[in-house]
Coordinates of C-alpha atoms in Angstrom, one line a residue:
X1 CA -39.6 -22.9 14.0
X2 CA -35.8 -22.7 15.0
X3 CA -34.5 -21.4 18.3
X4 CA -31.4 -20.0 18.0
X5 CA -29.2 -19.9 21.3
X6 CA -26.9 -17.4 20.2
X7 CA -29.9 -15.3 19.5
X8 CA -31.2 -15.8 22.5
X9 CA -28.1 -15.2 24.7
X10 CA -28.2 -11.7 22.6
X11 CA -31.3 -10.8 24.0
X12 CA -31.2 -11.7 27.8
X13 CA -28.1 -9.3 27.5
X14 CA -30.2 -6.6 26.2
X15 CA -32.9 -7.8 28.6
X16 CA -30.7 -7.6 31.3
X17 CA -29.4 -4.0 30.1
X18 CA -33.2 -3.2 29.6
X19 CA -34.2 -3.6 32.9
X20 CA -31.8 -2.2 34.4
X21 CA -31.7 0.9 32.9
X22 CA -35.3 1.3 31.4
X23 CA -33.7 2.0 27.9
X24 CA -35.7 1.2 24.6
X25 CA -35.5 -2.4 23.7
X26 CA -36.3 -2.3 19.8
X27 CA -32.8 0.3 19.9
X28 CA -30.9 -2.5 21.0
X29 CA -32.8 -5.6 19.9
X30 CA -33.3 -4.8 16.2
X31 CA -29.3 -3.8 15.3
X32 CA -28.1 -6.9 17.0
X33 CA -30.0 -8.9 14.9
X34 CA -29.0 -7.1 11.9
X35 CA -25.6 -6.6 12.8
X36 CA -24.4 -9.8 14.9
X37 CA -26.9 -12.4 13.3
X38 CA -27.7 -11.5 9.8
X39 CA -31.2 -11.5 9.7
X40 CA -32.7 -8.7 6.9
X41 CA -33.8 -5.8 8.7
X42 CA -36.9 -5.9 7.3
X43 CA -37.2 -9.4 9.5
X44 CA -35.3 -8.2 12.3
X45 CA -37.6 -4.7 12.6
X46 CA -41.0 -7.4 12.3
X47 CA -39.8 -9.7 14.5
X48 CA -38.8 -7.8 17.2
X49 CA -42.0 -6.2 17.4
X50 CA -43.8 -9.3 17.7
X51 CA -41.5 -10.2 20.6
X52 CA -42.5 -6.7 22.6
X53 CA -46.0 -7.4 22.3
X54 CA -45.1 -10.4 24.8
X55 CA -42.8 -8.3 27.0
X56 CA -44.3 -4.7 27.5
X57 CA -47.8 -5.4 29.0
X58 CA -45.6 -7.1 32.1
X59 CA -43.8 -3.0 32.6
X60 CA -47.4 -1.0 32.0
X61 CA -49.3 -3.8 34.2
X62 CA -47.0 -2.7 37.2
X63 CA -47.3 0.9 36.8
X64 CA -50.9 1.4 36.2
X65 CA -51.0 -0.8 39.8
X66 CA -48.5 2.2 40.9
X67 CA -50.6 4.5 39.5
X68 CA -47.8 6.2 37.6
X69 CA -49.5 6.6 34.6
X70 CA -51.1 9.6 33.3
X71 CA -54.2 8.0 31.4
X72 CA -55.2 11.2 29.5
X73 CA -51.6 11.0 27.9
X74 CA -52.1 7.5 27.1
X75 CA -55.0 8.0 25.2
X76 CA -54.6 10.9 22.9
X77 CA -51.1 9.6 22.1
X78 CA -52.9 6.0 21.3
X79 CA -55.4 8.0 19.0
X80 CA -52.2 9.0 16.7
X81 CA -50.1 6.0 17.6
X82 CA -52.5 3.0 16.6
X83 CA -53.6 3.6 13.1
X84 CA -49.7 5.3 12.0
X85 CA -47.9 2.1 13.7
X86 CA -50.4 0.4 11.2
X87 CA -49.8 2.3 8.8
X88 CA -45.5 2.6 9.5
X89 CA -45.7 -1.6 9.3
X90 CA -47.6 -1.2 5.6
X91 CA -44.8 1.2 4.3
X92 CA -42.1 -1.1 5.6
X93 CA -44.3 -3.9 3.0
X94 CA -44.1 -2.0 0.8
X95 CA -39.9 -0.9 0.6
X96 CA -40.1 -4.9 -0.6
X97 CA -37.6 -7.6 -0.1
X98 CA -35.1 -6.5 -2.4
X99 CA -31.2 -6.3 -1.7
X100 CA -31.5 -2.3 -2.1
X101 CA -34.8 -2.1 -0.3
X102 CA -32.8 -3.7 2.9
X103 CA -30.8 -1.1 2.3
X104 CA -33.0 1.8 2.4
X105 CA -34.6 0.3 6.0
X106 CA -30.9 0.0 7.5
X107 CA -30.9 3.6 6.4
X108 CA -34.2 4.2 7.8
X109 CA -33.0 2.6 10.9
X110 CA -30.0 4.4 11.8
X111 CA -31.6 7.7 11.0
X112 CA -34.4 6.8 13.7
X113 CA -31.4 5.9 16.1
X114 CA -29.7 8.6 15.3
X115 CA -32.6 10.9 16.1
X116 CA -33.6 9.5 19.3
X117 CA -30.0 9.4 20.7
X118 CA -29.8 13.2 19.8
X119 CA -32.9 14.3 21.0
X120 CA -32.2 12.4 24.6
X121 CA -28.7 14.2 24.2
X122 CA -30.3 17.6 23.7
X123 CA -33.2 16.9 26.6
X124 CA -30.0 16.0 29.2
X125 CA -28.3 19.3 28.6
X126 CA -31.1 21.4 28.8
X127 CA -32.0 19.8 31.9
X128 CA -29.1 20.6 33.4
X129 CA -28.4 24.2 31.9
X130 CA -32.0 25.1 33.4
X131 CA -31.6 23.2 36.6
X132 CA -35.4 22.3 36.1
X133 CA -36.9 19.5 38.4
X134 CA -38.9 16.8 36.8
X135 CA -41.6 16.5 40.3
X136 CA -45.2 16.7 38.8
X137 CA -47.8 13.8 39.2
X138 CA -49.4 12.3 37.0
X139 CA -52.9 14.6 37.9
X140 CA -50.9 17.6 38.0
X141 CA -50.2 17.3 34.0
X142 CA -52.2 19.5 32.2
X143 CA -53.0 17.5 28.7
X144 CA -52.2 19.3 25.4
X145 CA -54.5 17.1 23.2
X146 CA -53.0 18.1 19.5
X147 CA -49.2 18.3 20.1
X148 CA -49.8 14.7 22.4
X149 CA -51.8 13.4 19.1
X150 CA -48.6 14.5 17.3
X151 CA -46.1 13.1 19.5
X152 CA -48.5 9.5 18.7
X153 CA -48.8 9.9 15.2
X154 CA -44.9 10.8 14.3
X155 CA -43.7 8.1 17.0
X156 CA -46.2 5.4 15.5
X157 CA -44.9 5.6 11.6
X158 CA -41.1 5.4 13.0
X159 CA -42.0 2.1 15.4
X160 CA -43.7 0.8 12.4
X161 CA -41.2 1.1 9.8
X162 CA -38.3 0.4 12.3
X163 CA -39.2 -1.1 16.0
X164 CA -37.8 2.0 17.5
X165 CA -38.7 5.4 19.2
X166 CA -41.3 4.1 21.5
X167 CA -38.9 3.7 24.5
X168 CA -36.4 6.4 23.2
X169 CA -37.6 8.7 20.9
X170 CA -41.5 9.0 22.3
X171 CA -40.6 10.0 25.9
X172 CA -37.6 12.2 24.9
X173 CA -40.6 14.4 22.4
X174 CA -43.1 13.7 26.0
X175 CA -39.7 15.7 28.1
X176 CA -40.1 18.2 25.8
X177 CA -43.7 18.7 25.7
X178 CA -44.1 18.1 29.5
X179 CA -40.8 19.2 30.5
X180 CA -42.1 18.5 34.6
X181 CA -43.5 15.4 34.6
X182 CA -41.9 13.5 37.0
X183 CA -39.4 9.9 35.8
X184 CA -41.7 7.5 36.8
X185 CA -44.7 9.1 35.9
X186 CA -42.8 9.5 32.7
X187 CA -41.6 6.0 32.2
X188 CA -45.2 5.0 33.3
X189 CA -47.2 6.4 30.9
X190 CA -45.1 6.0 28.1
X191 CA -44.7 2.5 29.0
X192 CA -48.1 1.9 28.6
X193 CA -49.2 3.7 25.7
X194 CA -46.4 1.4 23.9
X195 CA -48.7 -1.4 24.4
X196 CA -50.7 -0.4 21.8
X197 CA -49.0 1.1 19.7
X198 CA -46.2 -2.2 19.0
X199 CA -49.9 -4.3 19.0
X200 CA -50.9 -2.4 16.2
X201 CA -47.7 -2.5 15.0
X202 CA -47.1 -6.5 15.4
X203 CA -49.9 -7.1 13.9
X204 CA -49.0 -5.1 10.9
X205 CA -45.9 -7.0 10.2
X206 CA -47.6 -10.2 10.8
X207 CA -50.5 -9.2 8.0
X208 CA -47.6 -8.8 5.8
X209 CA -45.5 -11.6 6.3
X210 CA -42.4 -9.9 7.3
X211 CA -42.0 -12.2 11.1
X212 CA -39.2 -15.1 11.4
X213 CA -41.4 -16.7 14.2
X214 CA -38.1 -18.6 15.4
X215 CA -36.1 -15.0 16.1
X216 CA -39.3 -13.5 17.4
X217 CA -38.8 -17.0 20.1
X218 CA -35.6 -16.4 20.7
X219 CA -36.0 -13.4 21.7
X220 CA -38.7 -13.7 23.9
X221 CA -36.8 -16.3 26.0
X222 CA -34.0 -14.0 26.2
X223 CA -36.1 -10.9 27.4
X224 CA -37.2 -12.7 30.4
X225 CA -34.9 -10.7 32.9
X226 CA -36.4 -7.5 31.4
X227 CA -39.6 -8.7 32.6
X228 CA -38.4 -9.9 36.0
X229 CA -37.0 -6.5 36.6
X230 CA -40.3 -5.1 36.0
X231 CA -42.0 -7.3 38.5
X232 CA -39.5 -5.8 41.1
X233 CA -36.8 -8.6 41.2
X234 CA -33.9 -7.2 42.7
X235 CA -30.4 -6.4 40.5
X236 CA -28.7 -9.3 42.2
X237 CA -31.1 -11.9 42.3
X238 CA -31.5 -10.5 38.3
X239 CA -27.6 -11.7 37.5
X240 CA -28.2 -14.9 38.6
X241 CA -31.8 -15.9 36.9
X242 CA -29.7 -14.3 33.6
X243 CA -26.9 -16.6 34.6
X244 CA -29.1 -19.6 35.1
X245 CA -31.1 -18.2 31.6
X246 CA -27.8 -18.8 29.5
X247 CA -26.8 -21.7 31.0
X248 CA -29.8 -23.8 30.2
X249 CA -30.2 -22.4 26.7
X250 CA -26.6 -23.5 26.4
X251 CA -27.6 -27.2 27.6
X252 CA -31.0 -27.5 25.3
X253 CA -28.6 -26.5 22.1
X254 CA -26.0 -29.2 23.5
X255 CA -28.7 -32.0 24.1
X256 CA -30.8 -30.7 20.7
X257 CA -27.6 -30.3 18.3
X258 CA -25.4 -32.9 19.6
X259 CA -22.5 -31.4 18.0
X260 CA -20.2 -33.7 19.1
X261 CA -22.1 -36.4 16.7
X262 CA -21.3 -34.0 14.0
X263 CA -18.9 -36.2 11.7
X264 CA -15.7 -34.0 11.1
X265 CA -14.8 -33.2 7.3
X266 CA -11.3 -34.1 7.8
X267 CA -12.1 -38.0 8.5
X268 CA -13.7 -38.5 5.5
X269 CA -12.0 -41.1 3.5
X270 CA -10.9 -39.1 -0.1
X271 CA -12.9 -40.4 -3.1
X272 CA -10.8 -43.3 -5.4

C-alpha cells in the first residue's frame, strides 16, 4: 500500500476548501483523482468513499453535541439512503472494468455534478427572488416521511455509483423540501445522515473490489484540516496545520524515495 504525496497534497487542498466552506467533498475529491492523477473513476469513486467514512462521523459528532440536527430527518432519509447506496455501489460493479465502462462512469459523474451544481444554482435564485429566511429549528420542522424517503433513496443510488450528492445534491433537494430550515440545522442533519449512507456505500465498493487502499490513504492524510475545521479550529490556525500537513508529507516522500539516489539515464555508459 503506496502513499502518494502528490495525492495527498491534493486532498488537504480540498480539505482545506472543505472546511472552510462546508462544500461536498466527493465533488471535489473524486475528479481530481480522475483528472490530475489518473486513477479509473471506478477506483477514484470507491476509494474516495472509503476515505469519508473516516472523515464525516468527526462533522455529525459535533453537531448532534450542538443539537443541530433534526433526527426525524435523519432517519427516514437513512431508510431510503442505506440499502440504495448499497445498491448504487452494486451497479457501479457491475458497469465493469472495461475502457468504455470507465467511460460511461466519467459520464455518470459529470451528469451527477452537473445536477447538483444546477440545482444549488436554482435554490440561490429562488432564495433571493423570494427573499425567504432560512430561521426554523430543528423541532420546528414538520417531517414529510415519503418525499424525505425519496430525497434518501434517489441521493443513495447517485453516492453509490459516483461519491457525490450527499454534500451537494442531498441538502439542495432538503432546501427544496424544507425551504425554512435554518443553515446549520441544515448542514447538521444532512451531515449526519451521510454517515450512513457513505458506510453503506464504502462497504459496497469494498465487497466488490473496486478500493485502491493506497489512494483511499492518501486521502485521508490530506483531509485532516477538514476535520480540524469541524472540531472548531480557527481559519488561521487551519493555514498553518495545512502548511505544516504538506511540508511533512513532502519530507516522508524525500526520506522514503530518496530521489536524489536515483541514478540519472544520461550517465549510463552506452553499450559496446
Amino acid at each position: 500500500m503506496h502513499v502518494d504525496p502528490y495525492i495527498v497534497l491534493g486532498s488537504a487542498v480540498i480539505g482545506f476548501l472543505v472546511g472552510m466552506t462546508g462544500a461536498g467533498g466527493g465533488a471535489l475529491m473524486t475528479p481530481m483523482l480522475i483528472l490530475l492523477f489518473g486513477v479509473t473513476p471506478s477506483a477514484a469513486i470507491s476509494s474516495d468513499l472509503v476515505a469519508a467514512v473516516v472523515m464525516r462521523p468527526i462533522g455529525a459528532g459535533v453537531h448532534l453535541k450542538k443539537g443541530t440536527v433534526n433526527r426525524s430527518l435523519v432517519g427516514w432519509m437513512v431508510l431510503g439512503s442505506v440499502p440504495s447506496a448499497f445498491l448504487g455501489s452494486y451497479l457501479l460493479h457491475l458497469m465493469g472494468n472495461a475502457k468504455a465502462a470507465q467511460e460511461n462512469i466519467e459520464l455518470a459523474l459529470g451528469a451527477a455534478l452537473l445536477l447538483g451544481s444546477a440545482a444549488m444554482v436554482l435554490r440561490y435564485y429562488l432564495d433571493r427572488r423570494t427573499g425567504e429566511s432560512r430561521t426554523a429549528r430543528v423541532h420546528e420542522i414538520v417531517t414529510r416521511p415519503l418525499p424525505t424517503v425519496l430525497i434518501g433513496v434517489f441521493g443513495g443510488i447517485i453516492v453509490g455509483m459516483t461519491s457525490v450528492g450527499s454534500g451537494s445534491l442531498m441538502i439542495v433537494l432538503l432546501l427544496f423540501l424544507y425551504p425554512m430550515i435554518g443553515a446549520n440545522q441544515l448542514v447538521g442533519t444532512d451531515l449526519t445522515q451521510a454517515v450512513p449512507l457513505t458506510a453503506a456505500a464504502a462497504l459496497g465498493a469494498l465487497a466488490f473490489g473496486h478500493v485502491e487502499f493506497g489512494v483511499t490513504l492518501s486521502l485521508i492524510i490530506g483531509s485532516v484540516p477538514s476535520g480540524l475545521k469541524y472540531v472548531g479550529v480557527g481559519t488561521e490556525a487551519l493555514g498553518w496545520i495545512l502548511c505544516t500537513v504538506l511540508l511533512a508529507t513532502a519530507t516522508a516522500w524525500l526520506i522514503t524515495t530518496k530521489p536524489w539516489l536515483k541514478p540519472n539515464p544520461d550517465d549510463e555508459p552506452l553499450p559496446d
